[in-house]
Coordinates of C-alpha atoms in Angstrom, one line a residue:
Chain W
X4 CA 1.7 41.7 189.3
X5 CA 2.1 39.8 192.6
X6 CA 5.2 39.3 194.3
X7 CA 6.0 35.3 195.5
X8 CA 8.6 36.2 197.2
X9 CA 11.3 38.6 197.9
X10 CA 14.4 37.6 199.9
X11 CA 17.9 39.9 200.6
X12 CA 20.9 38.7 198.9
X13 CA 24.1 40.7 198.5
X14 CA 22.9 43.5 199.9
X15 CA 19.9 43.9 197.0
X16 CA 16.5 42.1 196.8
X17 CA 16.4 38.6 194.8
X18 CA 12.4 38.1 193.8
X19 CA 10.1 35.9 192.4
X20 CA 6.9 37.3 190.5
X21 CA 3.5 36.4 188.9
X22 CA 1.4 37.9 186.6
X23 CA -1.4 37.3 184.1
X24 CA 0.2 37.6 180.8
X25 CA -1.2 38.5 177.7
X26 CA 1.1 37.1 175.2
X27 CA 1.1 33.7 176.8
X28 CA -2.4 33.8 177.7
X29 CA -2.0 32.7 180.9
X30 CA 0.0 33.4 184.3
X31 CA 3.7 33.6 183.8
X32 CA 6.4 33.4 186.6
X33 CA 9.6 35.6 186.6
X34 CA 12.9 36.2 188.8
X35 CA 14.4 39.4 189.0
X36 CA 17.4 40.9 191.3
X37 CA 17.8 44.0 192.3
X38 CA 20.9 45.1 193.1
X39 CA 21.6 47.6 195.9
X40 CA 22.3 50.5 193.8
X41 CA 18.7 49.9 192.6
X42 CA 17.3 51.7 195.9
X43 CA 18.7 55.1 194.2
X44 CA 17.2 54.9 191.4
X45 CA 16.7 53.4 187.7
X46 CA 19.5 50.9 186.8
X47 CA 20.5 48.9 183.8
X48 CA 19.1 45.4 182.7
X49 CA 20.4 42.2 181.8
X50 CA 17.8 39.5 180.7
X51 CA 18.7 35.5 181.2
X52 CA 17.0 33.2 179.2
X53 CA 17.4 29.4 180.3
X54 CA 17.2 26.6 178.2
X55 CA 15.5 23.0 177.6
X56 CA 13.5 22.1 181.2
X57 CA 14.3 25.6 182.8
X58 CA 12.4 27.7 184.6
X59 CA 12.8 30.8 186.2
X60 CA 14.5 29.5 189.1
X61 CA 17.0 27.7 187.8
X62 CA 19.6 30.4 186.9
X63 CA 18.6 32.3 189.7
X64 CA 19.6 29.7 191.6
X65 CA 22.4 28.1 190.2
X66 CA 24.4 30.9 188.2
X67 CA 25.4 32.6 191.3
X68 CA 25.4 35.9 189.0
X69 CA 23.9 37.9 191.8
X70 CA 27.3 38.6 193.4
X71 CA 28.8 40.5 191.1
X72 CA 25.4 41.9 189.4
X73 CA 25.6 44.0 193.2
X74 CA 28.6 44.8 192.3
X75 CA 27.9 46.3 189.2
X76 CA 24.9 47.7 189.7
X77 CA 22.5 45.5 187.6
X78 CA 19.7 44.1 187.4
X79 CA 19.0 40.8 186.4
X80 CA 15.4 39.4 184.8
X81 CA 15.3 35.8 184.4
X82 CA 12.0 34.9 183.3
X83 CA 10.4 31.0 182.6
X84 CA 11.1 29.0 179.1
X85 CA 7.2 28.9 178.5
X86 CA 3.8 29.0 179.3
X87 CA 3.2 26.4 182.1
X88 CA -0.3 24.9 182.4
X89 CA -1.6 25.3 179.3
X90 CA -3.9 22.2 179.0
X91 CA -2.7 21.8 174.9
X92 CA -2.2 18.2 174.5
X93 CA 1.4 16.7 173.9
X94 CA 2.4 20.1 175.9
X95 CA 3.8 17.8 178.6
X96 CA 5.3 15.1 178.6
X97 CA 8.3 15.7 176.0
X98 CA 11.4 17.7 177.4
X99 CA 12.3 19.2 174.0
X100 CA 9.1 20.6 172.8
X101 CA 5.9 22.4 174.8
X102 CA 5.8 23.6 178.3
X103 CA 10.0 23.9 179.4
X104 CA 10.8 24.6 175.6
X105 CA 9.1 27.2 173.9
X106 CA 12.2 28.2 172.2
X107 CA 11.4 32.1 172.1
X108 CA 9.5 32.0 169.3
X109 CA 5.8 33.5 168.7
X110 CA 4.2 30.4 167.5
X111 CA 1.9 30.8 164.1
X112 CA 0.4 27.2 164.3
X113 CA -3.2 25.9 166.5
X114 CA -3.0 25.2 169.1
X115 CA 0.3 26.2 170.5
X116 CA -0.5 29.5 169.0
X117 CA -2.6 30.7 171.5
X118 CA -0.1 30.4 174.4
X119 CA 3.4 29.5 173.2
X120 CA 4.5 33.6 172.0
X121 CA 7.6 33.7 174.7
X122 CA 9.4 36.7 171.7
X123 CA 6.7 38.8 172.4
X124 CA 6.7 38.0 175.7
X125 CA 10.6 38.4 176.2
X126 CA 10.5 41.3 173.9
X127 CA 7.6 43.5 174.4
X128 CA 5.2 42.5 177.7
X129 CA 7.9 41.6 180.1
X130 CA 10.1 45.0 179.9
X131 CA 6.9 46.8 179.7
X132 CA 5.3 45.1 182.8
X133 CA 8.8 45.7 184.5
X134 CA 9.5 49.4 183.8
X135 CA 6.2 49.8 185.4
X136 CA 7.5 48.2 188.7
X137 CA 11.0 48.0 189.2
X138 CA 13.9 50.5 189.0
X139 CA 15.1 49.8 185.3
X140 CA 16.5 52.0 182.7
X141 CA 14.8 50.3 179.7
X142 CA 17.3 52.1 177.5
X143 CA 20.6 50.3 178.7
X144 CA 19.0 46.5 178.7
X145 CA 21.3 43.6 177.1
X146 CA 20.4 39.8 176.9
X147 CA 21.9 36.5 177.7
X148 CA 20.9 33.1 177.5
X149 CA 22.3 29.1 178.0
X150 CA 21.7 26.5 174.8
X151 CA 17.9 27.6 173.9
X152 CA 18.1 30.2 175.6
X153 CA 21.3 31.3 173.8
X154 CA 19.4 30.9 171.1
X155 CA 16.3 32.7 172.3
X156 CA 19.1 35.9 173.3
X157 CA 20.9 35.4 169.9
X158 CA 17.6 35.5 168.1
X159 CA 16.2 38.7 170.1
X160 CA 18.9 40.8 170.0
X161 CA 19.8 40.3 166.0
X162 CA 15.5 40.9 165.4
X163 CA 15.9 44.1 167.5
X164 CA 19.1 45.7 167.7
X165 CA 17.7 49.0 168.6
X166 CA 16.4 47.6 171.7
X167 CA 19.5 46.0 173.3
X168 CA 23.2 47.0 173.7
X169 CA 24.8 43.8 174.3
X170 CA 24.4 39.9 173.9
X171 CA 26.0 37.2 174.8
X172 CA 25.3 33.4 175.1
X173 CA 26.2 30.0 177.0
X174 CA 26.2 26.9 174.8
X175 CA 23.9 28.4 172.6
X176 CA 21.9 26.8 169.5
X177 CA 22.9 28.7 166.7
X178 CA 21.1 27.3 163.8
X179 CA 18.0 25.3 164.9
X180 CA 16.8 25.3 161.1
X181 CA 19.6 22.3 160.9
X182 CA 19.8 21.1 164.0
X183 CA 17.8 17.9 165.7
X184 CA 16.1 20.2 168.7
X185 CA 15.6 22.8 166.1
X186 CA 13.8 20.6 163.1
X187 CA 11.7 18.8 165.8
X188 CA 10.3 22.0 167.5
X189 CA 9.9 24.7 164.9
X190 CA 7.9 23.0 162.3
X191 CA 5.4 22.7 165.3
X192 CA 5.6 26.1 166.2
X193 CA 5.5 27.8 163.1
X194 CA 4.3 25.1 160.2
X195 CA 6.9 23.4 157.9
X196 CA 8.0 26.5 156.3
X197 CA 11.9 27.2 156.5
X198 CA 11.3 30.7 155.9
X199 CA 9.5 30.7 159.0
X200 CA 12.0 28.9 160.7
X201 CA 15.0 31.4 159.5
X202 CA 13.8 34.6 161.3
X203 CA 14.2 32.3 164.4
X204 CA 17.8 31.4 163.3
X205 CA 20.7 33.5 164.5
X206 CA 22.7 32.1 161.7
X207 CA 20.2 33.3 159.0
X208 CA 19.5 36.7 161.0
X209 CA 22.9 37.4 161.3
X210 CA 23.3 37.5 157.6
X211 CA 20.1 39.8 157.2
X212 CA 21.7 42.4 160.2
X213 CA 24.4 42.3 162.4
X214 CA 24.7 43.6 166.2
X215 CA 26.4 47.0 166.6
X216 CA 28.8 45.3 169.4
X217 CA 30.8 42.6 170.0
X218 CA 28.3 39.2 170.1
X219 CA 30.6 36.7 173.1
X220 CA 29.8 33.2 173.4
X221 CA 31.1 30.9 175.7
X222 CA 30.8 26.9 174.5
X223 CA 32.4 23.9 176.6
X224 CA 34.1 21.4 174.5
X225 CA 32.9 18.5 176.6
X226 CA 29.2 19.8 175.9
X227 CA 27.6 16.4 174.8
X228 CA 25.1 18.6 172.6
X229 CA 28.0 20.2 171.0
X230 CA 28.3 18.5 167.3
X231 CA 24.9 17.4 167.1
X232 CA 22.8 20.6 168.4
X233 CA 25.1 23.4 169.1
X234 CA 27.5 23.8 165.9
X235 CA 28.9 27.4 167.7
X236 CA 31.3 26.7 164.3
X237 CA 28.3 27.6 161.6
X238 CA 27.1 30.7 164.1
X239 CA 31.4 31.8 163.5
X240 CA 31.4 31.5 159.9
X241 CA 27.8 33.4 159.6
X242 CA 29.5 36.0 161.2
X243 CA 32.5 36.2 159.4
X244 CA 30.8 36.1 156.2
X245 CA 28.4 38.8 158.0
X246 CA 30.8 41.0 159.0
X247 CA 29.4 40.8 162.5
X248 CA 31.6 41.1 165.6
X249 CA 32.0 37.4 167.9
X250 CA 34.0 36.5 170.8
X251 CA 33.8 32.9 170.9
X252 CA 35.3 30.9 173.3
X253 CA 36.2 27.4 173.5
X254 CA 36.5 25.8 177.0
X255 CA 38.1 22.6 177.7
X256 CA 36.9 19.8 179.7
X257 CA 33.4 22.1 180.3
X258 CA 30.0 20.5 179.7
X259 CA 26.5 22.0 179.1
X260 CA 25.7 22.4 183.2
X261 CA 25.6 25.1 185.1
X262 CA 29.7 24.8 186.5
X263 CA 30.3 25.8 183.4
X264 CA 27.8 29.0 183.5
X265 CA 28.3 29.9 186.9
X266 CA 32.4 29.5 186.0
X267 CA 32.1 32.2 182.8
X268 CA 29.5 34.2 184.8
X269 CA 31.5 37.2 185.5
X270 CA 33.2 37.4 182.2
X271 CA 29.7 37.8 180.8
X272 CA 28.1 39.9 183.5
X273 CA 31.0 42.3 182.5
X274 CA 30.7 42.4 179.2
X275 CA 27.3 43.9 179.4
X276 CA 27.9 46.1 182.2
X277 CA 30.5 47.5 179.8
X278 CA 28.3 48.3 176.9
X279 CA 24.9 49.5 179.4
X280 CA 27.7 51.6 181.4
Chain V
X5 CA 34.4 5.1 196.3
X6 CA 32.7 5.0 193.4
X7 CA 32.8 8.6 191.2
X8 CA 28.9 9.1 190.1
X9 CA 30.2 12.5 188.2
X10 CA 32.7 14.9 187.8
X11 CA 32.5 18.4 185.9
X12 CA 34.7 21.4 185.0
X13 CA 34.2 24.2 187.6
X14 CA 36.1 27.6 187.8
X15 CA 39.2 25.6 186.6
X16 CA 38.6 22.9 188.9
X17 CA 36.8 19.8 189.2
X18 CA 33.2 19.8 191.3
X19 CA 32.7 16.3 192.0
X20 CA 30.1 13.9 193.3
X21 CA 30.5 10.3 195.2
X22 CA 29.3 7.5 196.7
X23 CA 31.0 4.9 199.0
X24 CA 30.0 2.5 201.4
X25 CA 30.2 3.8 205.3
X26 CA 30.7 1.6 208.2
X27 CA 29.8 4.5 210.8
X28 CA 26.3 4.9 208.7
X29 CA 25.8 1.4 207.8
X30 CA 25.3 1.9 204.1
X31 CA 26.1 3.8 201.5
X32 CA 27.1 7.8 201.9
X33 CA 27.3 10.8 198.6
X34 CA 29.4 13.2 199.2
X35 CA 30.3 15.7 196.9
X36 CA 34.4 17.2 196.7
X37 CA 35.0 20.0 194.5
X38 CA 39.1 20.4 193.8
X39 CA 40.4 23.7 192.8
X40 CA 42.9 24.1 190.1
X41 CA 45.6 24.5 192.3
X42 CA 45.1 20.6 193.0
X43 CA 47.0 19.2 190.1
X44 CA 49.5 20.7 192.1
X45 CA 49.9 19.2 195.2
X46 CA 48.0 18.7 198.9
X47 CA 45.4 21.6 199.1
X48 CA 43.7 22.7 202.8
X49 CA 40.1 21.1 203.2
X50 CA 36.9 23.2 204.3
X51 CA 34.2 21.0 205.0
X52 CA 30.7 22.4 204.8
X53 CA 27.7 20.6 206.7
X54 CA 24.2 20.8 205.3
X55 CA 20.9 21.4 207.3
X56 CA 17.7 19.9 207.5
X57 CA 16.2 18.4 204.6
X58 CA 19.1 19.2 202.7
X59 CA 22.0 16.9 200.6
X60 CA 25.4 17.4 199.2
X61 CA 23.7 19.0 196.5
X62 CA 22.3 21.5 198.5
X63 CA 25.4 23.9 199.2
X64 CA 27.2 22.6 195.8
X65 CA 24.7 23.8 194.0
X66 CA 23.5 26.8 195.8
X67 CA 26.7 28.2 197.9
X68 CA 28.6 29.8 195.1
X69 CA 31.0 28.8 197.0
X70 CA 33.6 27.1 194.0
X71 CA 34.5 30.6 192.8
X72 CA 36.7 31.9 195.3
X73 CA 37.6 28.6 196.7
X74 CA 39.1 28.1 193.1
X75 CA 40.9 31.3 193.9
X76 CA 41.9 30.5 197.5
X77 CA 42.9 26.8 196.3
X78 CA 40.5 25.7 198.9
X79 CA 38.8 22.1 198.7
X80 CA 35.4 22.0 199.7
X81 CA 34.1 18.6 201.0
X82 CA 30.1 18.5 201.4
X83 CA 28.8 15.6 202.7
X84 CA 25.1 14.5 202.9
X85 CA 23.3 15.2 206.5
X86 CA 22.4 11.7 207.0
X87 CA 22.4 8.2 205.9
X88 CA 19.3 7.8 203.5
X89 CA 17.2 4.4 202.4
X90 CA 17.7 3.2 206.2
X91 CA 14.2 1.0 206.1
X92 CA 13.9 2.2 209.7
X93 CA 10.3 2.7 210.4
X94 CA 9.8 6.9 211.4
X95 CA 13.2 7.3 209.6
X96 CA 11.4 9.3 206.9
X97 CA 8.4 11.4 206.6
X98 CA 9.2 14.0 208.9
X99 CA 11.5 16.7 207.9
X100 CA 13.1 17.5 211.6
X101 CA 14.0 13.8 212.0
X102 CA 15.7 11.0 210.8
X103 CA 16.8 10.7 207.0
X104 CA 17.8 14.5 205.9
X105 CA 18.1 15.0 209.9
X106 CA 20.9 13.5 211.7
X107 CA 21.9 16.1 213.6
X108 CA 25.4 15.3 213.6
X109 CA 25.5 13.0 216.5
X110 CA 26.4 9.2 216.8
X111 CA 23.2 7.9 217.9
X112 CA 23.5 5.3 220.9
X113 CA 19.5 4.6 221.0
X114 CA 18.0 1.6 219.0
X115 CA 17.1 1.6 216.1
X116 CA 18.7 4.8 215.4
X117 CA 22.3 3.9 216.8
X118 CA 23.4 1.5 213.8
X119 CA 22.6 3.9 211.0
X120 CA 22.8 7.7 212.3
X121 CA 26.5 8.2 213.2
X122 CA 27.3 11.4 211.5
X123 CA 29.9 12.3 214.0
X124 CA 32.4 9.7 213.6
X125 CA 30.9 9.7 210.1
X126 CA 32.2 13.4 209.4
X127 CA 35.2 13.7 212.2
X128 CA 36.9 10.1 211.5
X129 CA 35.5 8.2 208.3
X130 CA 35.1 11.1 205.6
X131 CA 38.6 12.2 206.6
X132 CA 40.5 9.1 206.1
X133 CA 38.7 8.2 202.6
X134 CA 39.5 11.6 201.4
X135 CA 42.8 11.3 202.5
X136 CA 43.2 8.1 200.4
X137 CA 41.7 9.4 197.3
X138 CA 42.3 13.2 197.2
X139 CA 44.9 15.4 197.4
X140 CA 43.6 17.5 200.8
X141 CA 46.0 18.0 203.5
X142 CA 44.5 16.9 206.3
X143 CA 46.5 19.0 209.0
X144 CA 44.7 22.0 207.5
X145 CA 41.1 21.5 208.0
X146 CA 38.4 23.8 208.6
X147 CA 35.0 23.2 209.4
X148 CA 31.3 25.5 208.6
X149 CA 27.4 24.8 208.0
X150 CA 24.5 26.1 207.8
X151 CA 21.5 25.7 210.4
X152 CA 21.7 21.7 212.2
X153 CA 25.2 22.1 210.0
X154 CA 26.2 25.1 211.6
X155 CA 25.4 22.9 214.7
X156 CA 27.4 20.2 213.6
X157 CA 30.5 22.8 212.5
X158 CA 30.4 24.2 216.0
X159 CA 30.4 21.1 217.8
X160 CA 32.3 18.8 216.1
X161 CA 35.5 21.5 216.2
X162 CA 34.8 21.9 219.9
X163 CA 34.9 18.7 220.9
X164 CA 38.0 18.3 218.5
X165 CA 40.0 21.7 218.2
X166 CA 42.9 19.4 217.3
X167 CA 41.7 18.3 214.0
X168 CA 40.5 21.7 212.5
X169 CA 42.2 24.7 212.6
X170 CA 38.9 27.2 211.9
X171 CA 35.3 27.1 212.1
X172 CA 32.3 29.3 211.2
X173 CA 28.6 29.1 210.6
X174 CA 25.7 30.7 209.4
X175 CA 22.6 30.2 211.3
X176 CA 23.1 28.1 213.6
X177 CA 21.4 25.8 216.1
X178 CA 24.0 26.7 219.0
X179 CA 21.6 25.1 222.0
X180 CA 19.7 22.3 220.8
X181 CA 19.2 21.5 224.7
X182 CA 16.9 24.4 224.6
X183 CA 15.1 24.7 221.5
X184 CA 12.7 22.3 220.0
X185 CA 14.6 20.9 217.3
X186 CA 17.2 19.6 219.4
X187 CA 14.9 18.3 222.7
X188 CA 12.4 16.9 219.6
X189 CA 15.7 14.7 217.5
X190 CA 18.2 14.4 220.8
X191 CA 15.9 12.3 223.0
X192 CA 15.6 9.8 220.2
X193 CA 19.1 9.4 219.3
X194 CA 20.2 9.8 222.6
X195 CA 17.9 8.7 225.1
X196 CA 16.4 10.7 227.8
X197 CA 19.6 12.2 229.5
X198 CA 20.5 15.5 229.0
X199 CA 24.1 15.1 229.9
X200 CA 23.8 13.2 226.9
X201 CA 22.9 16.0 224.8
X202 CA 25.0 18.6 226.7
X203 CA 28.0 16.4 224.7
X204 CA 26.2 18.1 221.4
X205 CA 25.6 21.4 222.2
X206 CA 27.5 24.1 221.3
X207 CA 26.8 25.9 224.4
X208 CA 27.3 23.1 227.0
X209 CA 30.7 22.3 224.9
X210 CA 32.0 25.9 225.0
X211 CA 32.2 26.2 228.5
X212 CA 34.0 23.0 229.2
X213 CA 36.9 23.7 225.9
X214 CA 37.2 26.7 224.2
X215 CA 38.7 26.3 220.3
X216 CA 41.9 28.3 219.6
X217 CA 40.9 31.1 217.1
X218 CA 37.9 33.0 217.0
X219 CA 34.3 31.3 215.3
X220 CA 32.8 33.5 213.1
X221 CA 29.1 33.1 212.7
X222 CA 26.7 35.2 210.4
X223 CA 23.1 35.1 211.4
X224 CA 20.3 36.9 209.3
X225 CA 17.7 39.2 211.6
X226 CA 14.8 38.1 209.1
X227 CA 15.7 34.7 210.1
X228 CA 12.0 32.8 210.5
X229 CA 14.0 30.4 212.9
X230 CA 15.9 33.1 215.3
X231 CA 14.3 33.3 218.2
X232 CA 12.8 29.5 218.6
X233 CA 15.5 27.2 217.2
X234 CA 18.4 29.1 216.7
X235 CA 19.0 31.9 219.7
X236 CA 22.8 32.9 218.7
X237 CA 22.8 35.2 222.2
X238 CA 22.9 32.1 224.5
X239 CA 26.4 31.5 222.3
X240 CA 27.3 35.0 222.2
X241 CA 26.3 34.6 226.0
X242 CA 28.2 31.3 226.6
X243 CA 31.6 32.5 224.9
X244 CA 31.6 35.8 226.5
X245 CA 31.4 33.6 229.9
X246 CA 33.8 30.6 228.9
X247 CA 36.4 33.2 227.2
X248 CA 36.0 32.1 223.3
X249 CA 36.7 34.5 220.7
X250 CA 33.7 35.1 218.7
X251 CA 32.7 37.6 215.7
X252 CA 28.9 37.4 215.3
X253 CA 27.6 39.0 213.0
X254 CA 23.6 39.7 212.8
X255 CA 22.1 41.1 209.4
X256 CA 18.9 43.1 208.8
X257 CA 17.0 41.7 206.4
X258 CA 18.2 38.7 205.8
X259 CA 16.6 35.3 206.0
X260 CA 17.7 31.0 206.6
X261 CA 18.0 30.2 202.8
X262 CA 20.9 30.4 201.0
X263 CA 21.0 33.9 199.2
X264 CA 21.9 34.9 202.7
X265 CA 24.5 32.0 202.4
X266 CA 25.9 33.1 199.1
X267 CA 25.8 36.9 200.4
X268 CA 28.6 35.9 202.8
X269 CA 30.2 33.1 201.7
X270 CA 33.4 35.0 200.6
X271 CA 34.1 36.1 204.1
X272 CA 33.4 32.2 205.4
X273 CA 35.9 31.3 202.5
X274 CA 38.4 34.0 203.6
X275 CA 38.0 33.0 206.9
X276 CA 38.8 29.6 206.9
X277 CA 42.0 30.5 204.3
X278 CA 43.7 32.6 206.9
X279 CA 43.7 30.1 209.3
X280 CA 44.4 27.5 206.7
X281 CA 47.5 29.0 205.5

């Protein structure tokens, strides 16, 4: 692992990362913040995933979650949305599908299978990589994420319940096996099989195991993606029918950008500090 | 003024603008963000200049500053740092001059002098268009930046303690007389006199008019800058001498970007609100 850069902010250490990844077969860029509290020793985890055209930087610099992650004593790991570089043709070029869009999914299908496994990544190499070199406490880690990213945090934490305490998402996709960004991308990833496609889908997962904990999502109602991608109202009656515990929130005159993240922040910083205690 | 966008932010709105200047020749962005507590009624005004190479998107985006200002019912006006698409030949291509680098001074040397007039642009022609279109209350302004915005904060209240009631800065450029930014930029838009320059330096200004309340300044020790451009002990120095009430504070570990910003922006924010009422 080699460190980019590492700057003081809020009293702890905001840092950018690189290493040679295994799951992405390739060098893969990360963020993490450390809050003070970290200098005493291990502290708990909260994972950011960002969505469409993302990387690593963006929530790091736009969420402004680091003030009250101090506060709190977490730690916050934002990592990229994809491999970058890959060289795979029609990897570029398209903001909704390939490098900037793997949708946290471990793709089946050549050639993106090779590269594009950002689950594994997200769920296996990354905490791994990071309990070797930071001060976490891998057993108090919860996730969050903003549109595919909210998926990608939806997605991991119903797959793996025994691995986080909390989730929570921004404007997530909820069911991309019926949604325009969903149909377009996973076929790709993971061949035109919609049993492929539904262990990717928070709405079908939810159904197959719910979260021990309260799932909150936060959705703007002046989210331009919000009938045609988002549909936060089939992820609600999944979990109803599911049994499955959701805080969802409806904002309005909020759109899909981060003033509306950064704005619902603390509420969500909060409600994983709560659960990771 | 023409409203290029306008988004939900912490219960107010974070705005961005365009109009055409007569001080810069052209047309200026600005960006306003309007707490809740405007709906209401007049609200203070902090204004918040930019540094090298930056925008109004710059502290918009990265500050974090909307939170508390939301709180405080503070609007926060950030302008650009210069007029941009001038044609002027040298106008571009360097980052410590010209577009991105106007140094907060109304040029008076051709071919700079019709264009880069951020000082009447900031102290007379932002003002009155806000006051037209906003609901600010322009007998309670403050004034802060960052860096050649810090410069501008600090000058532009000295040389018109009348017109804002509080200043601060982080990083600043307090002697451009004597460092290299300011001899490299001041020469060209002022000609070769240094009583010229002495009108834009914080130091030279100091010592002829003090402003009536104490400046707060936060400056990181990590600061790549500190010793060559910025020096904050020939201000500490010049206050001390002229009788200015001055908190400055220094931080170990902390560098020019803007997590050190964000680290201290609450105070900045609280600052200004106390004297704003």
């Amino acid at each position: 692992m080699e460190t980019i850069s590492e700057q003081a902010c809020f009293g702890g250490v905001q840092g950018f990362y690189r290493h040679a990844s295994e799951a992405c077969g390739g060098p893969m860029r990360f963020a993490v913040y450390q809050p003070p509290q970290a200098a005493n020793g291990p502290r708990p985890v909260l994972y950011f995933l960002a969505g469409l055209t993302c990387t690593e930087e963006t929530a790091t610099i736009k969420a402004g979650a680091q003030r009250l992650a101090a506060e709190l004593g977490l730690m916050l790991v934002m990592p990229d949305t994809s491999p970058r570089g890959t060289g795979i043709e029609g990897a570029t070029g398209d903001w909704e599908f390939g490098e900037g869009a793997g949708f946290y999914v471990d793709a089946t299908q050549a050639p993106w299978s090779a590269r594009f496994r950002m689950h594994r990544y997200v769920v296996d190499e990354l905490p791994a990589l990071l309990a070797a070199n930071f001060p976490i406490d891998p057993t108090r880690s919860g996730i969050c994420g903003h549109s595919m990213g909210g998926h990608g945090a939806l997605t991991i934490a119903l797959k793996h319940p025994q691995r986080y305490r909390s989730v929570s998402a921004f404007a997530p996709i909820v069911a991309p096996s019926q949604v325009p960004w969903g149909q377009k991308a996973l076929p790709r990833y993971l061949g035109d099989r919609p049993e492929a496609w539904a262990a990717y889908d928070a709405c079908e997962l939810v159904r197959q195991q719910t979260f021990p904990g309260t799932i909150l999502i936060d959705q703007g109602e002046a989210d331009r993606f919000l009938t045609e991608q988002l549909r936060p109202e089939l992820f609600d009656q999944a979990c109803a029918e599911a049994g499955q515990s959701l805080q969802l929130r409806r904002h309005a005159g909020y759109d899909h950008s981060y003033y509306f993240i950064a704005s619902f922040m603390d509420d969500h910083l909060r409600h994983h500090a709560r659960a990771l205690g």
